[in-house]
């Protein structure tokens, strides 16, 4: 079974930073668009940032623009989400997802369920 694995979550103070990683040992992510999604208690899952396959195109939700950066290292078969200036409203479980066929990064982030593979999530908590 193909599974994604997230890591890097934790507890940080407001203004702090975390870097999340998404990887898998089961298959290559080179040809997949990858997205980061989050779900806070009582809220719907939302797309945070997505990156396409083979190019540097990226999408960011308005709430994280200027603070988060998505990147991928195909040699390491890993996608990263660098989060800076974290705020309490960023507190959520963060998931990564992979999609082989989706064509646009905004579309990737707007689709919150129907992707090929998902990770189990990593908790990010921002609190003083």
Short mmCIF file of C-alpha atoms in Angstrom, two decimals:
data_model
loop_
_atom_site.label_atom_id
_atom_site.label_comp_id
_atom_site.label_asym_id
_atom_site.label_seq_id
_atom_site.Cartn_x
_atom_site.Cartn_y
_atom_site.Cartn_z
CA UNK A 1 0.00 0.00 0.00
CA UNK A 2 1.31 3.41 -0.91
CA UNK A 3 1.40 5.78 2.04
CA UNK A 4 2.73 9.24 2.68
CA UNK A 5 4.43 10.13 5.94
CA UNK A 6 4.47 13.60 7.46
CA UNK A 7 6.88 14.78 10.11
CA UNK A 8 8.07 17.97 11.71
CA UNK A 9 5.07 19.09 13.69
CA UNK A 10 5.24 20.24 17.26
CA UNK A 11 4.56 23.01 19.72
CA UNK A 12 5.88 26.48 18.98
CA UNK A 13 5.31 29.97 20.30
CA UNK A 14 3.66 32.63 18.16
CA UNK A 15 6.21 33.96 15.73
CA UNK A 16 8.08 30.69 15.67
CA UNK A 17 8.89 28.41 12.78
CA UNK A 18 8.52 24.79 11.82
CA UNK A 19 9.42 22.79 8.76
CA UNK A 20 7.15 19.94 7.81
CA UNK A 21 8.26 17.08 5.61
CA UNK A 22 6.26 14.70 3.46
CA UNK A 23 7.83 11.63 2.01
CA UNK A 24 7.29 8.00 1.11
CA UNK A 25 9.51 5.02 0.55
CA UNK A 26 6.91 3.17 -1.50
CA UNK A 27 7.08 5.10 -4.76
CA UNK A 28 8.53 8.17 -6.41
CA UNK A 29 6.75 11.47 -5.92
CA UNK A 30 8.40 13.03 -8.96
CA UNK A 31 5.31 13.01 -11.11
CA UNK A 32 2.78 13.89 -8.45
CA UNK A 33 1.42 17.22 -7.46
CA UNK A 34 1.75 17.54 -3.71
CA UNK A 35 -0.43 19.51 -1.37
CA UNK A 36 -0.39 20.47 2.25
CA UNK A 37 -3.75 20.60 3.97
CA UNK A 38 -4.77 21.30 7.51
CA UNK A 39 -7.74 20.72 9.71
CA UNK A 40 -8.35 22.47 12.98
CA UNK A 41 -10.88 21.27 15.56
CA UNK A 42 -14.37 22.18 14.48
CA UNK A 43 -13.25 23.41 11.07
CA UNK A 44 -13.24 21.98 7.58
CA UNK A 45 -10.08 20.74 5.98
CA UNK A 46 -8.45 23.46 3.93
CA UNK A 47 -5.71 23.60 1.37
CA UNK A 48 -2.65 25.42 2.64
CA UNK A 49 -0.07 25.16 -0.11
CA UNK A 50 0.38 23.01 -3.18
CA UNK A 51 3.17 22.41 -5.66
CA UNK A 52 3.07 20.83 -9.06
CA UNK A 53 5.16 18.05 -10.51
CA UNK A 54 8.13 18.88 -12.66
CA UNK A 55 7.87 22.63 -12.18
CA UNK A 56 8.24 25.23 -9.50
CA UNK A 57 4.65 26.48 -9.62
CA UNK A 58 3.10 26.82 -6.21
CA UNK A 59 -0.12 27.97 -4.64
CA UNK A 60 -0.67 29.44 -1.19
CA UNK A 61 -3.84 30.11 0.69
CA UNK A 62 -4.30 33.79 1.44
CA UNK A 63 -3.98 33.09 5.13
CA UNK A 64 -0.41 31.83 4.77
CA UNK A 65 1.00 33.90 1.92
CA UNK A 66 4.28 35.46 2.86
CA UNK A 67 4.73 33.14 5.80
CA UNK A 68 4.81 29.61 4.37
CA UNK A 69 6.97 28.22 1.60
CA UNK A 70 6.48 24.92 -0.15
CA UNK A 71 9.35 23.17 -1.88
CA UNK A 72 10.34 19.75 -3.08
CA UNK A 73 13.55 17.82 -3.32
CA UNK A 74 13.04 15.02 -5.78
CA UNK A 75 16.42 13.50 -4.99
CA UNK A 76 15.18 12.98 -1.44
CA UNK A 77 11.66 12.12 -2.56
CA UNK A 78 10.43 14.72 -0.10
CA UNK A 79 8.21 17.78 -0.09
CA UNK A 80 8.64 20.45 2.56
CA UNK A 81 6.48 23.12 4.06
CA UNK A 82 8.52 25.82 5.75
CA UNK A 83 6.28 27.72 8.13
CA UNK A 84 7.40 31.00 9.65
CA UNK A 85 5.76 33.60 11.85
CA UNK A 86 3.33 30.99 13.05
CA UNK A 87 0.18 32.21 14.72
CA UNK A 88 -2.37 30.49 16.96
CA UNK A 89 -4.80 30.24 14.06
CA UNK A 90 -2.29 27.99 12.31
CA UNK A 91 -2.89 25.33 14.93
CA UNK A 92 -4.15 22.22 13.17
CA UNK A 93 -3.29 18.75 12.02
CA UNK A 94 -1.35 19.09 8.81
CA UNK A 95 -1.66 16.47 6.09
CA UNK A 96 0.11 15.99 2.82
CA UNK A 97 -1.52 14.54 -0.26
CA UNK A 98 -0.31 13.39 -3.65
CA UNK A 99 -2.18 13.49 -6.93
CA UNK A 100 -0.88 12.09 -10.19
CA UNK A 101 -3.37 13.60 -12.60
CA UNK A 102 -4.40 16.99 -11.30
CA UNK A 103 -3.15 19.76 -13.53
CA UNK A 104 -3.09 22.95 -11.48
CA UNK A 105 -1.76 23.91 -8.09
CA UNK A 106 -4.80 25.94 -7.15
CA UNK A 107 -7.04 23.06 -8.16
CA UNK A 108 -4.93 20.74 -6.04
CA UNK A 109 -5.47 22.86 -2.97
CA UNK A 110 -9.16 23.36 -3.64
CA UNK A 111 -9.77 19.62 -3.66
CA UNK A 112 -9.60 18.52 -0.06
CA UNK A 113 -10.58 14.85 -0.31
CA UNK A 114 -10.16 13.29 -3.74
CA UNK A 115 -6.43 12.82 -4.02
CA UNK A 116 -4.56 9.61 -4.64
CA UNK A 117 -2.62 9.34 -1.40
CA UNK A 118 -2.68 10.92 2.02
CA UNK A 119 -0.49 10.89 5.06
CA UNK A 120 -1.62 10.38 8.63
CA UNK A 121 -1.02 13.97 9.65
CA UNK A 122 1.27 15.82 12.00
CA UNK A 123 0.08 18.12 14.76
CA UNK A 124 1.13 21.76 14.75
CA UNK A 125 0.28 23.74 17.85
CA UNK A 126 1.04 27.43 18.17
CA UNK A 127 0.64 28.71 21.70
CA UNK A 128 2.36 30.96 24.19
#
